[in-house]
PDB file of C-alpha atoms in Angstrom:
ATOM      1  CA  UNK A 189     -26.506-106.016 -80.489  1.00 41.00           C
ATOM      2  CA  UNK A 190     -27.110-109.060 -82.439  1.00 42.00           C
ATOM      3  CA  UNK A 191     -30.932-108.254 -83.641  1.00 40.00           C
ATOM      4  CA  UNK A 192     -32.118-111.737 -83.283  1.00 47.00           C
ATOM      5  CA  UNK A 193     -31.566-110.434 -79.010  1.00 77.00           C
ATOM      6  CA  UNK A 194     -33.486-108.105 -79.270  1.00 84.00           C
ATOM      7  CA  UNK A 195     -37.511-109.242 -80.878  1.00 85.00           C
ATOM      8  CA  UNK A 196     -39.284-105.820 -81.885  1.00 88.00           C
ATOM      9  CA  UNK A 197     -42.563-107.417 -80.508  1.00 90.00           C
ATOM     10  CA  UNK A 198     -40.975-108.635 -76.688  1.00 91.00           C
ATOM     11  CA  UNK A 199     -42.298-111.199 -74.772  1.00 91.00           C
ATOM     12  CA  UNK A 200     -41.321-110.881 -71.225  1.00 91.00           C
ATOM     13  CA  UNK A 201     -39.475-108.745 -68.478  1.00 93.00           C
ATOM     14  CA  UNK A 202     -36.362-109.382 -70.506  1.00 92.00           C
ATOM     15  CA  UNK A 203     -36.795-109.269 -74.011  1.00 92.00           C
ATOM     16  CA  UNK A 204     -39.007-105.418 -72.793  1.00 94.00           C
ATOM     17  CA  UNK A 205     -35.659-104.346 -71.335  1.00 93.00           C
ATOM     18  CA  UNK A 206     -33.844-105.804 -73.603  1.00 92.00           C
ATOM     19  CA  UNK A 207     -35.573-103.527 -76.520  1.00 94.00           C
ATOM     20  CA  UNK A 208     -36.171-100.439 -74.187  1.00 95.00           C
ATOM     21  CA  UNK A 209     -32.523-100.966 -73.797  1.00 92.00           C
ATOM     22  CA  UNK A 210     -31.554-100.800 -77.199  1.00 93.00           C
ATOM     23  CA  UNK A 211     -33.994 -97.945 -78.322  1.00 95.00           C
ATOM     24  CA  UNK A 212     -32.758 -95.165 -76.189  1.00 95.00           C
ATOM     25  CA  UNK A 213     -29.261 -96.550 -76.378  1.00 92.00           C
ATOM     26  CA  UNK A 214     -30.112 -96.290 -80.225  1.00 92.00           C
ATOM     27  CA  UNK A 215     -31.569 -92.676 -79.746  1.00 94.00           C
ATOM     28  CA  UNK A 216     -29.208 -91.474 -77.738  1.00 92.00           C
ATOM     29  CA  UNK A 217     -26.412 -92.143 -80.224  1.00 88.00           C
ATOM     30  CA  UNK A 218     -28.407 -90.076 -82.986  1.00 89.00           C
ATOM     31  CA  UNK A 219     -26.452 -87.005 -84.702  1.00 87.00           C
ATOM     32  CA  UNK A 220     -30.059 -84.856 -83.530  1.00 91.00           C
ATOM     33  CA  UNK A 221     -29.868 -85.664 -79.975  1.00 92.00           C
ATOM     34  CA  UNK A 222     -26.297 -85.292 -79.799  1.00 88.00           C
ATOM     35  CA  UNK A 223     -27.080 -82.337 -80.643  1.00 88.00           C
ATOM     36  CA  UNK A 224     -29.894 -81.814 -78.376  1.00 89.00           C
ATOM     37  CA  UNK A 225     -27.654 -83.077 -75.148  1.00 88.00           C
ATOM     38  CA  UNK A 226     -24.940 -80.448 -75.662  1.00 87.00           C
ATOM     39  CA  UNK A 227     -26.962 -77.873 -73.620  1.00 88.00           C
ATOM     40  CA  UNK A 228     -26.265 -78.963 -70.265  1.00 86.00           C
ATOM     41  CA  UNK A 229     -29.858 -77.330 -68.764  1.00 88.00           C
ATOM     42  CA  UNK A 230     -31.469 -79.390 -70.753  1.00 87.00           C
ATOM     43  CA  UNK A 231     -29.637 -83.116 -70.981  1.00 88.00           C
ATOM     44  CA  UNK A 232     -30.862 -84.230 -67.990  1.00 89.00           C
ATOM     45  CA  UNK A 233     -34.314 -83.408 -69.478  1.00 91.00           C
ATOM     46  CA  UNK A 234     -34.010 -84.139 -72.486  1.00 92.00           C
ATOM     47  CA  UNK A 235     -32.801 -87.906 -70.864  1.00 93.00           C
ATOM     48  CA  UNK A 236     -35.468 -88.185 -68.954  1.00 94.00           C
ATOM     49  CA  UNK A 237     -38.086 -87.590 -71.762  1.00 95.00           C
ATOM     50  CA  UNK A 238     -36.238 -90.530 -73.688  1.00 96.00           C
ATOM     51  CA  UNK A 239     -35.991 -93.240 -71.192  1.00 96.00           C
ATOM     52  CA  UNK A 240     -39.575 -92.615 -70.675  1.00 97.00           C
ATOM     53  CA  UNK A 241     -40.846 -92.984 -74.016  1.00 97.00           C
ATOM     54  CA  UNK A 242     -38.360 -95.913 -74.921  1.00 97.00           C
ATOM     55  CA  UNK A 243     -39.573 -97.531 -71.709  1.00 97.00           C
ATOM     56  CA  UNK A 244     -43.481 -96.802 -72.798  1.00 97.00           C
ATOM     57  CA  UNK A 245     -42.575 -97.815 -76.845  1.00 97.00           C
ATOM     58  CA  UNK A 246     -40.967-101.101 -75.696  1.00 96.00           C
ATOM     59  CA  UNK A 247     -44.202-102.470 -73.168  1.00 97.00           C
ATOM     60  CA  UNK A 248     -46.490-101.142 -75.738  1.00 97.00           C
ATOM     61  CA  UNK A 249     -45.183-103.428 -78.264  1.00 97.00           C
ATOM     62  CA  UNK A 250     -45.566-106.266 -75.505  1.00 96.00           C
ATOM     63  CA  UNK A 251     -49.698-105.428 -75.748  1.00 96.00           C
ATOM     64  CA  UNK A 252     -49.290-103.990 -72.056  1.00 96.00           C
ATOM     65  CA  UNK A 253     -52.392-101.174 -71.964  1.00 97.00           C
ATOM     66  CA  UNK A 254     -51.529 -97.284 -71.258  1.00 97.00           C
ATOM     67  CA  UNK A 255     -52.692 -97.789 -67.227  1.00 97.00           C
ATOM     68  CA  UNK A 256     -50.323-100.761 -67.204  1.00 97.00           C
ATOM     69  CA  UNK A 257     -47.291 -98.730 -68.788  1.00 97.00           C
ATOM     70  CA  UNK A 258     -47.648 -95.702 -66.912  1.00 97.00           C
ATOM     71  CA  UNK A 259     -47.893 -97.799 -63.878  1.00 97.00           C
ATOM     72  CA  UNK A 260     -45.151 -99.084 -63.862  1.00 95.00           C
ATOM     73  CA  UNK A 261     -43.736 -96.304 -65.305  1.00 96.00           C
ATOM     74  CA  UNK A 262     -44.523 -93.925 -62.118  1.00 96.00           C
ATOM     75  CA  UNK A 263     -45.850 -91.469 -65.494  1.00 96.00           C
ATOM     76  CA  UNK A 264     -49.506 -90.101 -65.784  1.00 97.00           C
ATOM     77  CA  UNK A 265     -51.478 -91.668 -68.886  1.00 97.00           C
ATOM     78  CA  UNK A 266     -51.573 -89.028 -71.377  1.00 97.00           C
ATOM     79  CA  UNK A 267     -47.925 -88.487 -70.446  1.00 97.00           C
ATOM     80  CA  UNK A 268     -47.300 -91.886 -72.098  1.00 97.00           C
ATOM     81  CA  UNK A 269     -50.136 -91.316 -74.851  1.00 97.00           C
ATOM     82  CA  UNK A 270     -48.556 -88.222 -75.597  1.00 97.00           C
ATOM     83  CA  UNK A 271     -45.326 -89.984 -76.191  1.00 97.00           C
ATOM     84  CA  UNK A 272     -47.152 -93.259 -77.944  1.00 97.00           C
ATOM     85  CA  UNK A 273     -48.561 -90.690 -80.313  1.00 97.00           C
ATOM     86  CA  UNK A 274     -45.423 -89.212 -81.342  1.00 97.00           C
ATOM     87  CA  UNK A 275     -47.225 -85.947 -79.825  1.00 97.00           C
ATOM     88  CA  UNK A 276     -43.757 -85.489 -77.491  1.00 97.00           C
ATOM     89  CA  UNK A 277     -40.092 -85.035 -79.331  1.00 96.00           C
ATOM     90  CA  UNK A 278     -38.829 -87.945 -76.837  1.00 96.00           C
ATOM     91  CA  UNK A 279     -41.862 -89.956 -78.622  1.00 97.00           C
ATOM     92  CA  UNK A 280     -40.774 -89.027 -82.156  1.00 97.00           C
ATOM     93  CA  UNK A 281     -37.552 -89.895 -82.039  1.00 97.00           C
ATOM     94  CA  UNK A 282     -37.913 -93.128 -79.843  1.00 97.00           C
ATOM     95  CA  UNK A 283     -40.176 -94.123 -82.624  1.00 97.00           C
ATOM     96  CA  UNK A 284     -38.019 -92.810 -85.664  1.00 96.00           C
ATOM     97  CA  UNK A 285     -35.242 -95.652 -84.419  1.00 95.00           C
ATOM     98  CA  UNK A 286     -38.136 -98.189 -83.816  1.00 96.00           C
ATOM     99  CA  UNK A 287     -38.952 -97.840 -87.699  1.00 95.00           C
ATOM    100  CA  UNK A 288     -35.211 -97.813 -87.942  1.00 93.00           C
ATOM    101  CA  UNK A 289     -34.722-101.063 -86.143  1.00 93.00           C
ATOM    102  CA  UNK A 290     -37.837-102.310 -88.028  1.00 93.00           C
ATOM    103  CA  UNK A 291     -36.003-101.710 -91.790  1.00 93.00           C
ATOM    104  CA  UNK A 292     -32.127-102.031 -90.931  1.00 89.00           C
ATOM    105  CA  UNK A 293     -32.917-105.146 -87.953  1.00 86.00           C
ATOM    106  CA  UNK A 294     -30.812-103.682 -84.636  1.00 86.00           C
ATOM    107  CA  UNK A 295     -28.020-102.016 -85.376  1.00 76.00           C
ATOM    108  CA  UNK A 296     -26.379 -99.270 -82.365  1.00 74.00           C
ATOM    109  CA  UNK A 297     -24.056 -97.304 -85.273  1.00 62.00           C
ATOM    110  CA  UNK A 298     -21.126 -96.712 -82.767  1.00 60.00           C
ATOM    111  CA  UNK A 299     -18.940 -97.112 -85.807  1.00 60.00           C
ATOM    112  CA  UNK A 300     -20.293 -93.590 -86.893  1.00 59.00           C
ATOM    113  CA  UNK A 301     -20.207 -92.407 -83.776  1.00 57.00           C
ATOM    114  CA  UNK A 302     -16.788 -93.184 -82.603  1.00 61.00           C
ATOM    115  CA  UNK A 303     -15.800 -91.818 -86.820  1.00 63.00           C
ATOM    116  CA  UNK A 304     -17.337 -88.493 -85.808  1.00 63.00           C
ATOM    117  CA  UNK A 305     -15.312 -88.447 -81.988  1.00 64.00           C
ATOM    118  CA  UNK A 306     -12.478 -89.439 -84.231  1.00 72.00           C
ATOM    119  CA  UNK A 307     -12.416 -86.336 -86.431  1.00 73.00           C
ATOM    120  CA  UNK A 308     -13.809 -84.232 -83.314  1.00 73.00           C
ATOM    121  CA  UNK A 309     -10.251 -85.731 -81.704  1.00 73.00           C
ATOM    122  CA  UNK A 310      -8.163 -84.699 -84.544  1.00 79.00           C
ATOM    123  CA  UNK A 311      -9.379 -80.888 -84.978  1.00 79.00           C
ATOM    124  CA  UNK A 312      -9.342 -81.083 -81.441  1.00 78.00           C
ATOM    125  CA  UNK A 313      -5.297 -81.793 -81.775  1.00 83.00           C
ATOM    126  CA  UNK A 314      -4.673 -79.707 -84.910  1.00 86.00           C
ATOM    127  CA  UNK A 315      -5.926 -76.297 -82.771  1.00 85.00           C
ATOM    128  CA  UNK A 316      -4.142 -77.157 -79.733  1.00 85.00           C
ATOM    129  CA  UNK A 317      -1.308 -77.492 -82.039  1.00 85.00           C
ATOM    130  CA  UNK A 318      -1.690 -74.870 -83.356  1.00 89.00           C
ATOM    131  CA  UNK A 319      -2.180 -72.698 -79.653  1.00 84.00           C
ATOM    132  CA  UNK A 320       0.821 -74.045 -78.595  1.00 87.00           C
ATOM    133  CA  UNK A 321       2.683 -72.833 -81.433  1.00 91.00           C
ATOM    134  CA  UNK A 322       1.401 -69.432 -80.841  1.00 90.00           C
ATOM    135  CA  UNK A 323       2.394 -69.425 -77.578  1.00 87.00           C
ATOM    136  CA  UNK A 324       5.413 -70.747 -77.287  1.00 90.00           C
ATOM    137  CA  UNK A 325       6.245 -67.493 -79.994  1.00 91.00           C
ATOM    138  CA  UNK A 326       4.235 -64.955 -77.507  1.00 88.00           C
ATOM    139  CA  UNK A 327       6.411 -66.856 -74.789  1.00 88.00           C
ATOM    140  CA  UNK A 328       9.762 -66.025 -77.019  1.00 90.00           C
ATOM    141  CA  UNK A 329       8.844 -62.217 -77.757  1.00 91.00           C
ATOM    142  CA  UNK A 330       8.074 -61.779 -73.625  1.00 90.00           C
ATOM    143  CA  UNK A 331      11.415 -62.975 -73.103  1.00 92.00           C
ATOM    144  CA  UNK A 332      12.758 -60.664 -75.927  1.00 93.00           C
ATOM    145  CA  UNK A 333      10.819 -57.577 -74.611  1.00 90.00           C
ATOM    146  CA  UNK A 334      12.038 -58.365 -71.232  1.00 90.00           C
ATOM    147  CA  UNK A 335      15.569 -58.898 -72.064  1.00 92.00           C
ATOM    148  CA  UNK A 336      15.539 -55.359 -73.514  1.00 91.00           C
ATOM    149  CA  UNK A 337      13.670 -53.844 -70.629  1.00 92.00           C
ATOM    150  CA  UNK A 338      16.859 -55.466 -68.512  1.00 92.00           C
ATOM    151  CA  UNK A 339      18.902 -53.624 -70.674  1.00 92.00           C
ATOM    152  CA  UNK A 340      17.280 -50.102 -70.997  1.00 90.00           C
ATOM    153  CA  UNK A 341      16.967 -50.407 -66.492  1.00 90.00           C
ATOM    154  CA  UNK A 342      20.894 -51.148 -67.127  1.00 91.00           C
ATOM    155  CA  UNK A 343      21.375 -47.946 -69.511  1.00 89.00           C
ATOM    156  CA  UNK A 344      19.290 -45.816 -66.733  1.00 88.00           C
ATOM    157  CA  UNK A 345      21.715 -47.074 -64.190  1.00 89.00           C
ATOM    158  CA  UNK A 346      24.283 -46.143 -65.976  1.00 88.00           C
ATOM    159  CA  UNK A 347      22.961 -42.288 -66.740  1.00 86.00           C
ATOM    160  CA  UNK A 348      21.677 -41.868 -63.219  1.00 85.00           C
ATOM    161  CA  UNK A 349      24.976 -43.021 -62.063  1.00 85.00           C
ATOM    162  CA  UNK A 350      26.700 -40.563 -64.033  1.00 83.00           C
ATOM    163  CA  UNK A 351      24.530 -37.140 -62.925  1.00 78.00           C
TER     164      UNK A 351
END
């Protein structure tokens, strides 16, 4: 996203939606939120709260009233006020993203996320290779033990036949 395409004080529906989307994506990609989203039981709640907070802030920046924002988003005015006043964690996180956009321009750090993902992927591959090696060693030991058991059985059969 190019900073000029997403105004921090939107005018009109299209600009509101672009700012809302940038706020949501920028917040979702922050390391703190990625950590919070790892809990599958809380993931949907977090995404919903962040989406509402991002939508509320984008509309507030477009000078909409709290009651109109609440009506558009289908939430209570108290919920909207709490997000905008940073009384909720979701509101705080979205405001942090907005403040970062004000300082640095609208930049979504996909490269940083990909860098972390690449490092994690490399670590997983290394662990996978190590597990494969250990599995192959274990299978070789099982085969060796199977041969020894077969030899022992054969020896036992011969002893039993001689009796």
